mmCIF file of N, CA and C and ligand atoms in Angstrom:
data_model
loop_
_atom_site.group_PDB
_atom_site.id
_atom_site.type_symbol
_atom_site.label_atom_id
_atom_site.label_comp_id
_atom_site.label_asym_id
_atom_site.label_seq_id
_atom_site.Cartn_x
_atom_site.Cartn_y
_atom_site.Cartn_z
ATOM 1 N N MET M 229 96.409 111.285 87.496
ATOM 2 C CA MET M 229 97.533 111.372 88.434
ATOM 3 C C MET M 229 97.426 110.239 89.450
ATOM 4 N N ASN M 230 98.555 109.641 89.715
ATOM 5 C CA ASN M 230 98.616 108.551 90.679
ATOM 6 C C ASN M 230 98.873 109.074 92.089
ATOM 7 N N LEU M 231 98.363 108.353 93.040
ATOM 8 C CA LEU M 231 98.538 108.711 94.440
ATOM 9 C C LEU M 231 100.029 108.682 94.784
ATOM 10 N N ASP M 232 100.521 109.757 95.375
ATOM 11 C CA ASP M 232 101.946 109.840 95.694
ATOM 12 C C ASP M 232 102.158 110.681 96.957
ATOM 13 N N GLN M 233 103.422 110.872 97.300
ATOM 14 C CA GLN M 233 103.758 111.624 98.507
ATOM 15 C C GLN M 233 103.265 113.067 98.422
ATOM 16 N N LYS M 234 103.253 113.638 97.203
ATOM 17 C CA LYS M 234 102.774 115.016 97.040
ATOM 18 C C LYS M 234 101.315 115.142 97.478
ATOM 19 N N LEU M 235 100.503 114.148 97.124
ATOM 20 C CA LEU M 235 99.089 114.181 97.525
ATOM 21 C C LEU M 235 98.976 114.005 99.036
ATOM 22 N N MET M 236 99.793 113.113 99.579
ATOM 23 C CA MET M 236 99.800 112.912 101.032
ATOM 24 C C MET M 236 100.187 114.218 101.737
ATOM 25 N N ASP M 237 101.208 114.890 101.233
ATOM 26 C CA ASP M 237 101.657 116.150 101.827
ATOM 27 C C ASP M 237 100.556 117.207 101.757
ATOM 28 N N ALA M 238 99.784 117.207 100.671
ATOM 29 C CA ALA M 238 98.696 118.178 100.529
ATOM 30 C C ALA M 238 97.617 117.935 101.583
ATOM 31 N N ALA M 239 97.342 116.679 101.885
ATOM 32 C CA ALA M 239 96.342 116.364 102.907
ATOM 33 C C ALA M 239 96.832 116.814 104.292
ATOM 34 N N VAL M 240 98.100 116.550 104.586
ATOM 35 C CA VAL M 240 98.654 116.948 105.891
ATOM 36 C C VAL M 240 98.720 118.478 105.992
ATOM 37 N N ALA M 241 99.057 119.147 104.894
ATOM 38 C CA ALA M 241 99.097 120.623 104.905
ATOM 39 C C ALA M 241 97.702 121.194 105.170
ATOM 40 N N GLN M 242 96.677 120.576 104.573
ATOM 41 C CA GLN M 242 95.306 121.030 104.819
ATOM 42 C C GLN M 242 94.917 120.786 106.278
ATOM 43 N N LEU M 243 95.322 119.644 106.798
ATOM 44 C CA LEU M 243 95.073 119.318 108.208
ATOM 45 C C LEU M 243 95.698 120.388 109.106
ATOM 46 N N ASP M 244 96.940 120.743 108.817
ATOM 47 C CA ASP M 244 97.643 121.726 109.643
ATOM 48 C C ASP M 244 97.077 123.143 109.486
ATOM 49 N N ARG M 245 96.567 123.473 108.287
ATOM 50 C CA ARG M 245 95.959 124.803 108.106
ATOM 51 C C ARG M 245 94.685 124.928 108.932
ATOM 52 N N ARG M 246 93.867 123.886 108.887
ATOM 53 C CA ARG M 246 92.567 123.967 109.567
ATOM 54 C C ARG M 246 92.693 123.704 111.066
ATOM 55 N N TRP M 247 93.544 122.746 111.385
ATOM 56 C CA TRP M 247 93.769 122.394 112.787
ATOM 57 C C TRP M 247 95.268 122.400 113.022
ATOM 58 N N PRO M 248 95.801 123.513 113.497
ATOM 59 C CA PRO M 248 97.260 123.595 113.697
ATOM 60 C C PRO M 248 97.791 122.401 114.486
ATOM 61 N N ALA M 249 99.040 122.106 114.223
ATOM 62 C CA ALA M 249 99.672 120.898 114.771
ATOM 63 C C ALA M 249 99.306 120.687 116.231
ATOM 64 N N GLY M 250 98.984 119.480 116.544
ATOM 65 C CA GLY M 250 98.628 119.126 117.906
ATOM 66 C C GLY M 250 97.138 119.024 118.127
ATOM 67 N N GLN M 251 96.356 119.626 117.231
ATOM 68 C CA GLN M 251 94.906 119.553 117.404
ATOM 69 C C GLN M 251 94.343 118.327 116.690
ATOM 70 N N HIS M 252 93.187 117.928 117.154
ATOM 71 C CA HIS M 252 92.474 116.770 116.624
ATOM 72 C C HIS M 252 91.741 117.166 115.339
ATOM 73 N N GLY M 253 91.836 116.332 114.306
ATOM 74 C CA GLY M 253 91.091 116.609 113.081
ATOM 75 C C GLY M 253 91.514 115.718 111.941
ATOM 76 N N GLY M 254 90.837 115.902 110.816
ATOM 77 C CA GLY M 254 91.140 115.116 109.629
ATOM 78 C C GLY M 254 91.060 115.981 108.390
ATOM 79 N N ALA M 255 91.711 115.538 107.330
ATOM 80 C CA ALA M 255 91.690 116.272 106.066
ATOM 81 C C ALA M 255 91.905 115.324 104.903
ATOM 82 N N ALA M 256 91.381 115.721 103.768
ATOM 83 C CA ALA M 256 91.501 114.917 102.554
ATOM 84 C C ALA M 256 92.169 115.723 101.458
ATOM 85 N N ALA M 257 92.811 115.016 100.535
ATOM 86 C CA ALA M 257 93.349 115.613 99.313
ATOM 87 C C ALA M 257 93.080 114.638 98.176
ATOM 88 N N MET M 258 92.719 115.194 97.034
ATOM 89 C CA MET M 258 92.411 114.347 95.872
ATOM 90 C C MET M 258 93.034 114.927 94.620
ATOM 91 N N TYR M 259 93.545 114.016 93.793
ATOM 92 C CA TYR M 259 93.969 114.407 92.454
ATOM 93 C C TYR M 259 92.757 114.337 91.539
ATOM 94 N N LEU M 260 92.617 115.367 90.710
ATOM 95 C CA LEU M 260 91.604 115.341 89.665
ATOM 96 C C LEU M 260 92.276 114.957 88.353
ATOM 97 N N GLU M 261 91.481 114.604 87.384
ATOM 98 C CA GLU M 261 92.033 114.105 86.113
ATOM 99 C C GLU M 261 92.932 115.107 85.401
ATOM 100 N N ASP M 262 92.785 116.394 85.671
ATOM 101 C CA ASP M 262 93.651 117.384 85.025
ATOM 102 C C ASP M 262 94.918 117.659 85.831
ATOM 103 N N GLY M 263 95.094 116.925 86.925
ATOM 104 C CA GLY M 263 96.319 117.037 87.706
ATOM 105 C C GLY M 263 96.223 117.956 88.907
ATOM 106 N N ARG M 264 95.155 118.738 88.979
ATOM 107 C CA ARG M 264 95.047 119.626 90.140
ATOM 108 C C ARG M 264 94.708 118.832 91.400
ATOM 109 N N ILE M 265 94.998 119.442 92.521
ATOM 110 C CA ILE M 265 94.697 118.847 93.819
ATOM 111 C C ILE M 265 93.615 119.681 94.482
ATOM 112 N N VAL M 266 92.585 119.020 94.989
ATOM 113 C CA VAL M 266 91.573 119.687 95.795
ATOM 114 C C VAL M 266 91.641 119.085 97.197
ATOM 115 N N THR M 267 91.358 119.921 98.190
ATOM 116 C CA THR M 267 91.430 119.454 99.575
ATOM 117 C C THR M 267 90.151 119.842 100.317
ATOM 118 N N SER M 268 89.917 119.178 101.417
ATOM 119 C CA SER M 268 88.764 119.517 102.251
ATOM 120 C C SER M 268 88.947 118.911 103.637
ATOM 121 N N VAL M 269 88.072 119.328 104.524
ATOM 122 C CA VAL M 269 88.074 118.790 105.884
ATOM 123 C C VAL M 269 86.657 118.348 106.224
ATOM 124 N N GLY M 270 86.542 117.573 107.278
ATOM 125 C CA GLY M 270 85.236 117.116 107.712
ATOM 126 C C GLY M 270 84.425 118.253 108.299
ATOM 127 N N PHE M 271 83.120 118.112 108.212
ATOM 128 C CA PHE M 271 82.223 119.085 108.819
ATOM 129 C C PHE M 271 81.676 118.442 110.084
ATOM 130 N N ASP M 272 82.151 118.953 111.231
ATOM 131 C CA ASP M 272 81.739 118.397 112.515
ATOM 132 C C ASP M 272 80.556 119.175 113.059
ATOM 133 N N ASN M 273 79.649 118.464 113.678
ATOM 134 C CA ASN M 273 78.446 119.083 114.206
ATOM 135 C C ASN M 273 78.043 118.327 115.463
ATOM 136 N N VAL M 274 77.471 119.025 116.414
ATOM 137 C CA VAL M 274 77.036 118.363 117.645
ATOM 138 C C VAL M 274 76.035 117.250 117.333
ATOM 139 N N ASN M 275 75.292 117.424 116.259
ATOM 140 C CA ASN M 275 74.395 116.377 115.772
ATOM 141 C C ASN M 275 75.173 115.550 114.759
ATOM 142 N N GLY M 276 75.588 114.356 115.151
ATOM 143 C CA GLY M 276 76.401 113.521 114.275
ATOM 144 C C GLY M 276 75.771 113.277 112.916
ATOM 145 N N GLY M 277 74.440 113.293 112.857
ATOM 146 C CA GLY M 277 73.762 113.070 111.585
ATOM 147 C C GLY M 277 73.992 114.191 110.597
ATOM 148 N N ALA M 278 74.412 115.359 111.097
ATOM 149 C CA ALA M 278 74.666 116.504 110.219
ATOM 150 C C ALA M 278 76.131 116.605 109.821
ATOM 151 N N SER M 279 76.996 115.814 110.451
ATOM 152 C CA SER M 279 78.429 115.857 110.153
ATOM 153 C C SER M 279 78.706 115.224 108.787
ATOM 154 N N LEU M 280 79.829 115.636 108.188
ATOM 155 C CA LEU M 280 80.238 115.097 106.884
ATOM 156 C C LEU M 280 81.679 114.635 106.960
ATOM 157 N N CYS M 281 82.000 113.559 106.259
ATOM 158 C CA CYS M 281 83.362 113.040 106.180
ATOM 159 C C CYS M 281 84.296 114.073 105.554
ATOM 160 N N GLY M 282 85.570 113.963 105.884
ATOM 161 C CA GLY M 282 86.569 114.886 105.362
ATOM 162 C C GLY M 282 86.685 114.877 103.852
ATOM 163 N N GLU M 283 86.373 113.785 103.218
ATOM 164 C CA GLU M 283 86.483 113.679 101.761
ATOM 165 C C GLU M 283 85.336 114.383 101.028
ATOM 166 N N THR M 284 84.225 114.603 101.710
ATOM 167 C CA THR M 284 83.012 115.058 101.032
ATOM 168 C C THR M 284 83.211 116.372 100.271
ATOM 169 N N GLY M 285 83.889 117.332 100.885
ATOM 170 C CA GLY M 285 84.090 118.626 100.221
ATOM 171 C C GLY M 285 84.883 118.494 98.933
ATOM 172 N N ALA M 286 85.937 117.698 98.949
ATOM 173 C CA ALA M 286 86.759 117.512 97.739
ATOM 174 C C ALA M 286 85.964 116.770 96.667
ATOM 175 N N ILE M 287 85.176 115.803 97.073
ATOM 176 C CA ILE M 287 84.336 115.076 96.115
ATOM 177 C C ILE M 287 83.350 116.037 95.453
ATOM 178 N N CYS M 288 82.749 116.908 96.247
ATOM 179 C CA CYS M 288 81.796 117.876 95.693
ATOM 180 C C CYS M 288 82.499 118.887 94.781
ATOM 181 N N GLN M 289 83.739 119.281 95.118
ATOM 182 C CA GLN M 289 84.489 120.176 94.237
ATOM 183 C C GLN M 289 84.722 119.503 92.887
ATOM 184 N N ALA M 290 85.141 118.244 92.904
ATOM 185 C CA ALA M 290 85.397 117.519 91.655
ATOM 186 C C ALA M 290 84.122 117.425 90.828
ATOM 187 N N TYR M 291 83.042 117.095 91.484
ATOM 188 C CA TYR M 291 81.767 116.939 90.777
ATOM 189 C C TYR M 291 81.290 118.274 90.217
ATOM 190 N N THR M 292 81.487 119.337 90.996
ATOM 191 C CA THR M 292 81.106 120.676 90.534
ATOM 192 C C THR M 292 81.904 121.067 89.297
ATOM 193 N N LEU M 293 83.182 120.709 89.278
ATOM 194 C CA LEU M 293 84.051 121.026 88.143
ATOM 195 C C LEU M 293 83.839 120.079 86.962
ATOM 196 N N GLY M 294 83.140 118.992 87.193
ATOM 197 C CA GLY M 294 82.939 118.006 86.128
ATOM 198 C C GLY M 294 84.205 117.237 85.808
ATOM 199 N N LEU M 295 85.072 117.080 86.808
ATOM 200 C CA LEU M 295 86.343 116.380 86.610
ATOM 201 C C LEU M 295 86.373 115.110 87.450
ATOM 202 N N ARG M 296 87.021 114.100 86.907
ATOM 203 C CA ARG M 296 87.130 112.795 87.556
ATOM 204 C C ARG M 296 88.175 112.845 88.674
ATOM 205 N N VAL M 297 87.864 112.236 89.801
ATOM 206 C CA VAL M 297 88.858 112.013 90.854
ATOM 207 C C VAL M 297 89.673 110.795 90.456
ATOM 208 N N THR M 298 90.995 110.921 90.513
ATOM 209 C CA THR M 298 91.847 109.772 90.183
ATOM 210 C C THR M 298 92.494 109.159 91.419
ATOM 211 N N ALA M 299 92.638 109.950 92.489
ATOM 212 C CA ALA M 299 93.282 109.432 93.703
ATOM 213 C C ALA M 299 92.813 110.229 94.911
ATOM 214 N N SER M 300 92.720 109.553 96.055
ATOM 215 C CA SER M 300 92.194 110.182 97.269
ATOM 216 C C SER M 300 92.989 109.751 98.498
ATOM 217 N N VAL M 301 93.260 110.725 99.344
ATOM 218 C CA VAL M 301 93.970 110.487 100.604
ATOM 219 C C VAL M 301 93.148 111.113 101.726
ATOM 220 N N PHE M 302 93.073 110.420 102.858
ATOM 221 C CA PHE M 302 92.496 111.020 104.060
ATOM 222 C C PHE M 302 93.447 110.762 105.212
ATOM 223 N N VAL M 303 93.749 111.829 105.935
ATOM 224 C CA VAL M 303 94.612 111.700 107.114
ATOM 225 C C VAL M 303 93.867 112.208 108.335
ATOM 226 N N PHE M 304 94.192 111.621 109.470
ATOM 227 C CA PHE M 304 93.554 111.984 110.730
ATOM 228 C C PHE M 304 94.626 112.111 111.797
ATOM 229 N N ARG M 305 94.373 112.978 112.761
ATOM 230 C CA ARG M 305 95.327 113.161 113.855
ATOM 231 C C ARG M 305 94.566 113.278 115.172
ATOM 232 N N GLU M 306 95.009 112.491 116.148
ATOM 233 C CA GLU M 306 94.484 112.611 117.514
ATOM 234 C C GLU M 306 95.199 113.773 118.188
ATOM 235 N N ILE M 307 94.646 114.274 119.272
ATOM 236 C CA ILE M 307 95.270 115.380 119.994
ATOM 237 C C ILE M 307 96.705 115.015 120.367
ATOM 238 N N GLY M 308 97.638 115.863 119.948
ATOM 239 C CA GLY M 308 99.043 115.673 120.287
ATOM 240 C C GLY M 308 99.756 114.596 119.499
ATOM 241 N N GLY M 309 99.048 113.925 118.601
ATOM 242 C CA GLY M 309 99.652 112.821 117.856
ATOM 243 C C GLY M 309 100.142 113.231 116.480
ATOM 244 N N GLU M 310 100.554 112.231 115.734
ATOM 245 C CA GLU M 310 100.999 112.440 114.357
ATOM 246 C C GLU M 310 99.869 112.016 113.411
ATOM 247 N N PRO M 311 99.798 112.655 112.249
ATOM 248 C CA PRO M 311 98.773 112.253 111.274
ATOM 249 C C PRO M 311 98.975 110.808 110.815
ATOM 250 N N TYR M 312 97.889 110.117 110.604
ATOM 251 C CA TYR M 312 97.937 108.766 110.049
ATOM 252 C C TYR M 312 96.846 108.607 108.989
ATOM 253 N N VAL M 313 97.084 107.678 108.081
ATOM 254 C CA VAL M 313 96.160 107.447 106.971
ATOM 255 C C VAL M 313 94.994 106.583 107.413
ATOM 256 N N MET M 314 93.831 106.963 106.946
ATOM 257 C CA MET M 314 92.642 106.123 107.126
ATOM 258 C C MET M 314 92.081 105.816 105.740
ATOM 259 N N ALA M 315 91.678 104.592 105.532
ATOM 260 C CA ALA M 315 90.991 104.231 104.286
ATOM 261 C C ALA M 315 89.655 104.970 104.238
ATOM 262 N N PRO M 316 89.122 105.204 103.050
ATOM 263 C CA PRO M 316 87.805 105.856 102.984
ATOM 264 C C PRO M 316 86.732 104.963 103.593
ATOM 265 N N CYS M 317 85.787 105.589 104.290
ATOM 266 C CA CYS M 317 84.678 104.823 104.870
ATOM 267 C C CYS M 317 83.811 104.278 103.732
ATOM 268 N N GLY M 318 82.871 103.450 104.071
ATOM 269 C CA GLY M 318 82.006 102.854 103.054
ATOM 270 C C GLY M 318 81.223 103.888 102.264
ATOM 271 N N ILE M 319 80.773 104.936 102.943
ATOM 272 C CA ILE M 319 80.014 105.973 102.232
ATOM 273 C C ILE M 319 80.919 106.713 101.250
ATOM 274 N N CYS M 320 82.128 107.035 101.670
ATOM 275 C CA CYS M 320 83.043 107.732 100.756
ATOM 276 C C CYS M 320 83.487 106.806 99.620
ATOM 277 N N GLN M 321 83.634 105.510 99.877
ATOM 278 C CA GLN M 321 83.905 104.575 98.780
ATOM 279 C C GLN M 321 82.757 104.639 97.777
ATOM 280 N N GLU M 322 81.554 104.719 98.314
ATOM 281 C CA GLU M 322 80.371 104.800 97.439
ATOM 282 C C GLU M 322 80.389 106.100 96.630
ATOM 283 N N ARG M 323 80.775 107.198 97.285
ATOM 284 C CA ARG M 323 80.830 108.486 96.571
ATOM 285 C C ARG M 323 81.893 108.457 95.482
ATOM 286 N N LEU M 324 83.045 107.862 95.784
ATOM 287 C CA LEU M 324 84.148 107.806 94.815
ATOM 288 C C LEU M 324 83.858 106.812 93.684
ATOM 289 N N ALA M 325 82.960 105.882 93.924
ATOM 290 C CA ALA M 325 82.696 104.817 92.950
ATOM 291 C C ALA M 325 82.210 105.352 91.612
ATOM 292 N N MET M 326 81.663 106.551 91.609
ATOM 293 C CA MET M 326 81.164 107.077 90.326
ATOM 294 C C MET M 326 82.282 107.310 89.324
ATOM 295 N N TRP M 327 83.523 107.402 89.822
ATOM 296 C CA TRP M 327 84.647 107.621 88.905
ATOM 297 C C TRP M 327 85.366 106.320 88.571
ATOM 298 N N GLY M 328 84.747 105.192 88.912
ATOM 299 C CA GLY M 328 85.239 103.904 88.446
ATOM 300 C C GLY M 328 86.091 103.133 89.423
ATOM 301 N N PRO M 329 86.354 101.882 89.070
ATOM 302 C CA PRO M 329 87.062 100.978 89.976
ATOM 303 C C PRO M 329 88.556 101.274 90.111
ATOM 304 N N ASP M 330 89.099 102.122 89.216
ATOM 305 C CA ASP M 330 90.540 102.383 89.238
ATOM 306 C C ASP M 330 90.936 103.584 90.089
ATOM 307 N N VAL M 331 89.961 104.262 90.712
ATOM 308 C CA VAL M 331 90.308 105.365 91.608
ATOM 309 C C VAL M 331 91.213 104.814 92.709
ATOM 310 N N GLN M 332 92.323 105.482 92.912
ATOM 311 C CA GLN M 332 93.266 105.035 93.934
ATOM 312 C C GLN M 332 92.943 105.690 95.275
ATOM 313 N N VAL M 333 93.072 104.891 96.344
ATOM 314 C CA VAL M 333 92.851 105.423 97.688
ATOM 315 C C VAL M 333 94.014 104.999 98.583
ATOM 316 N N ALA M 334 94.345 105.871 99.508
ATOM 317 C CA ALA M 334 95.394 105.545 100.481
ATOM 318 C C ALA M 334 94.789 104.676 101.576
ATOM 319 N N VAL M 335 95.562 103.683 101.985
ATOM 320 C CA VAL M 335 95.137 102.781 103.059
ATOM 321 C C VAL M 335 96.288 102.627 104.049
ATOM 322 N N PRO M 336 95.976 102.340 105.305
ATOM 323 C CA PRO M 336 97.066 102.075 106.257
ATOM 324 C C PRO M 336 97.819 100.817 105.838
ATOM 325 N N ASP M 337 99.119 100.847 105.953
ATOM 326 C CA ASP M 337 99.943 99.674 105.629
ATOM 327 C C ASP M 337 101.150 99.671 106.555
ATOM 328 N N PRO M 338 101.007 99.066 107.744
ATOM 329 C CA PRO M 338 102.096 99.078 108.730
ATOM 330 C C PRO M 338 103.385 98.445 108.214
ATOM 331 N N ALA M 339 103.293 97.594 107.186
ATOM 332 C CA ALA M 339 104.489 96.936 106.654
ATOM 333 C C ALA M 339 105.310 97.844 105.741
ATOM 334 N N SER M 340 104.711 98.939 105.290
ATOM 335 C CA SER M 340 105.450 99.821 104.379
ATOM 336 C C SER M 340 106.262 100.837 105.181
ATOM 337 N N GLU M 341 107.280 101.364 104.544
ATOM 338 C CA GLU M 341 108.150 102.348 105.195
ATOM 339 C C GLU M 341 107.389 103.613 105.586
ATOM 340 N N THR M 342 106.411 103.976 104.765
ATOM 341 C CA THR M 342 105.641 105.201 105.013
ATOM 342 C C THR M 342 104.477 104.984 105.968
ATOM 343 N N GLY M 343 104.080 103.726 106.153
ATOM 344 C CA GLY M 343 102.913 103.444 106.986
ATOM 345 C C GLY M 343 101.610 103.464 106.201
ATOM 346 N N TRP M 344 101.715 103.725 104.894
ATOM 347 C CA TRP M 344 100.517 103.720 104.057
ATOM 348 C C TRP M 344 100.815 103.069 102.718
ATOM 349 N N GLY M 345 99.746 102.654 102.061
ATOM 350 C CA GLY M 345 99.863 102.039 100.755
ATOM 351 C C GLY M 345 98.779 102.556 99.841
ATOM 352 N N VAL M 346 98.772 102.062 98.622
ATOM 353 C CA VAL M 346 97.807 102.499 97.616
ATOM 354 C C VAL M 346 97.027 101.281 97.131
ATOM 355 N N ARG M 347 95.718 101.420 97.089
ATOM 356 C CA ARG M 347 94.846 100.383 96.535
ATOM 357 C C ARG M 347 93.824 101.060 95.634
ATOM 358 N N THR M 348 93.285 100.294 94.704
ATOM 359 C CA THR M 348 92.186 100.823 93.899
ATOM 360 C C THR M 348 90.875 100.581 94.634
ATOM 361 N N LEU M 349 89.844 101.300 94.206
ATOM 362 C CA LEU M 349 88.526 101.056 94.806
ATOM 363 C C LEU M 349 88.110 99.601 94.619
ATOM 364 N N ALA M 350 88.423 99.029 93.456
ATOM 365 C CA ALA M 350 88.061 97.627 93.214
ATOM 366 C C ALA M 350 88.738 96.709 94.222
ATOM 367 N N GLU M 351 89.952 97.068 94.649
ATOM 368 C CA GLU M 351 90.664 96.233 95.623
ATOM 369 C C GLU M 351 90.071 96.373 97.024
ATOM 370 N N VAL M 352 89.624 97.574 97.392
ATOM 371 C CA VAL M 352 89.049 97.738 98.733
ATOM 372 C C VAL M 352 87.549 97.428 98.745
ATOM 373 N N HIS M 353 86.985 97.300 97.586
ATOM 374 C CA HIS M 353 85.541 97.089 97.480
ATOM 375 C C HIS M 353 85.260 96.008 96.422
ATOM 376 N N PRO M 354 85.770 94.780 96.635
ATOM 377 C CA PRO M 354 85.708 93.763 95.570
ATOM 378 C C PRO M 354 84.301 93.275 95.232
ATOM 379 N N TYR M 355 83.378 93.434 96.143
ATOM 380 C CA TYR M 355 82.021 92.951 95.880
ATOM 381 C C TYR M 355 81.059 94.120 95.758
ATOM 382 N N TYR M 356 81.481 95.114 95.012
ATOM 383 C CA TYR M 356 80.680 96.341 94.889
ATOM 384 C C TYR M 356 79.250 95.996 94.472
ATOM 385 N N TRP M 357 78.329 96.398 95.298
ATOM 386 C CA TRP M 357 76.931 95.991 95.149
ATOM 387 C C TRP M 357 76.298 96.449 93.840
ATOM 388 N N ALA M 358 76.691 97.630 93.336
ATOM 389 C CA ALA M 358 76.008 98.198 92.171
ATOM 390 C C ALA M 358 76.399 97.526 90.854
ATOM 391 N N LYS M 359 77.327 96.562 90.911
ATOM 392 C CA LYS M 359 77.657 95.821 89.689
ATOM 393 C C LYS M 359 76.418 95.109 89.141
ATOM 394 N N VAL M 360 75.471 94.813 90.026
ATOM 395 C CA VAL M 360 74.265 94.106 89.596
ATOM 396 C C VAL M 360 73.479 94.926 88.565
ATOM 397 N N PHE M 361 73.666 96.254 88.573
ATOM 398 C CA PHE M 361 72.944 97.118 87.635
ATOM 399 C C PHE M 361 73.696 97.311 86.319
ATOM 400 N N ALA M 362 74.889 96.738 86.212
ATOM 401 C CA ALA M 362 75.703 96.935 85.006
ATOM 402 C C ALA M 362 76.233 95.597 84.486
ATOM 403 N N GLY M 363 75.418 94.574 84.569
ATOM 404 C CA GLY M 363 75.798 93.277 84.012
ATOM 405 C C GLY M 363 77.006 92.654 84.682
ATOM 406 N N GLY M 364 77.227 92.963 85.958
ATOM 407 C CA GLY M 364 78.347 92.382 86.689
ATOM 408 C C GLY M 364 79.620 93.198 86.606
ATOM 409 N N GLU M 365 79.595 94.284 85.849
ATOM 410 C CA GLU M 365 80.768 95.163 85.733
ATOM 411 C C GLU M 365 80.567 96.380 86.625
ATOM 412 N N TRP M 366 81.667 97.094 86.866
ATOM 413 C CA TRP M 366 81.561 98.326 87.647
ATOM 414 C C TRP M 366 80.676 99.304 86.871
ATOM 415 N N PRO M 367 79.649 99.871 87.480
ATOM 416 C CA PRO M 367 78.731 100.735 86.730
ATOM 417 C C PRO M 367 79.427 102.013 86.239
ATOM 418 N N PRO M 368 79.095 102.458 85.041
ATOM 419 C CA PRO M 368 79.699 103.670 84.504
ATOM 420 C C PRO M 368 79.214 104.917 85.255
ATOM 421 N N SER M 369 79.958 106.001 85.111
ATOM 422 C CA SER M 369 79.594 107.254 85.778
ATOM 423 C C SER M 369 78.177 107.681 85.424
ATOM 424 N N SER M 370 77.776 107.389 84.199
ATOM 425 C CA SER M 370 76.435 107.814 83.769
ATOM 426 C C SER M 370 75.348 107.147 84.605
ATOM 427 N N LEU M 371 75.600 105.977 85.112
ATOM 428 C CA LEU M 371 74.613 105.296 85.935
ATOM 429 C C LEU M 371 74.496 105.963 87.316
ATOM 430 N N HIS M 372 75.624 106.503 87.804
ATOM 431 C CA HIS M 372 75.619 107.184 89.099
ATOM 432 C C HIS M 372 74.945 108.547 89.001
ATOM 433 N N ALA M 373 75.142 109.226 87.889
ATOM 434 C CA ALA M 373 74.691 110.619 87.756
ATOM 435 C C ALA M 373 73.493 110.720 86.849
ATOM 436 N N GLN M 374 72.484 109.918 87.121
ATOM 437 C CA GLN M 374 71.287 109.973 86.297
ATOM 438 C C GLN M 374 70.536 111.287 86.541
ATOM 439 N N PRO M 375 69.972 111.853 85.481
ATOM 440 C CA PRO M 375 69.249 113.115 85.639
ATOM 441 C C PRO M 375 67.980 112.925 86.449
HETATM 442 ZN ZN1 LIG L 766 83.617 108.868 104.612
#
């Protein structure tokens, strides 16, 4: 499934369920290879080292199900503001990398009518470090999930 408005709406709906409109927070939505959508929110903790990105729960759901993530959206809202798209952080790019360079992610795009655009992981991460372990190519999922 390709990243679309439906996935964006799912992320905003999750944001509103967990943090009703007007509250500060973030939420993610991801398409899995079978077309289902999984959502999650960040785990905030007074100890920042224990906190988790909003995408982490959805990534773990996909991995638990043994299904590939095909597209990912993360939205964030400041107190009293409107939700806006944030690109995945470097760690979440790394987590998503196990499903290959074609995973689509939402990125901010002020020039677009919606304020967001779609890029592949390869586009946001052109010098992916782990290519060195796969002969210069994006490493296969099997390399990420070694027993
Ligand atoms: Zn992250």
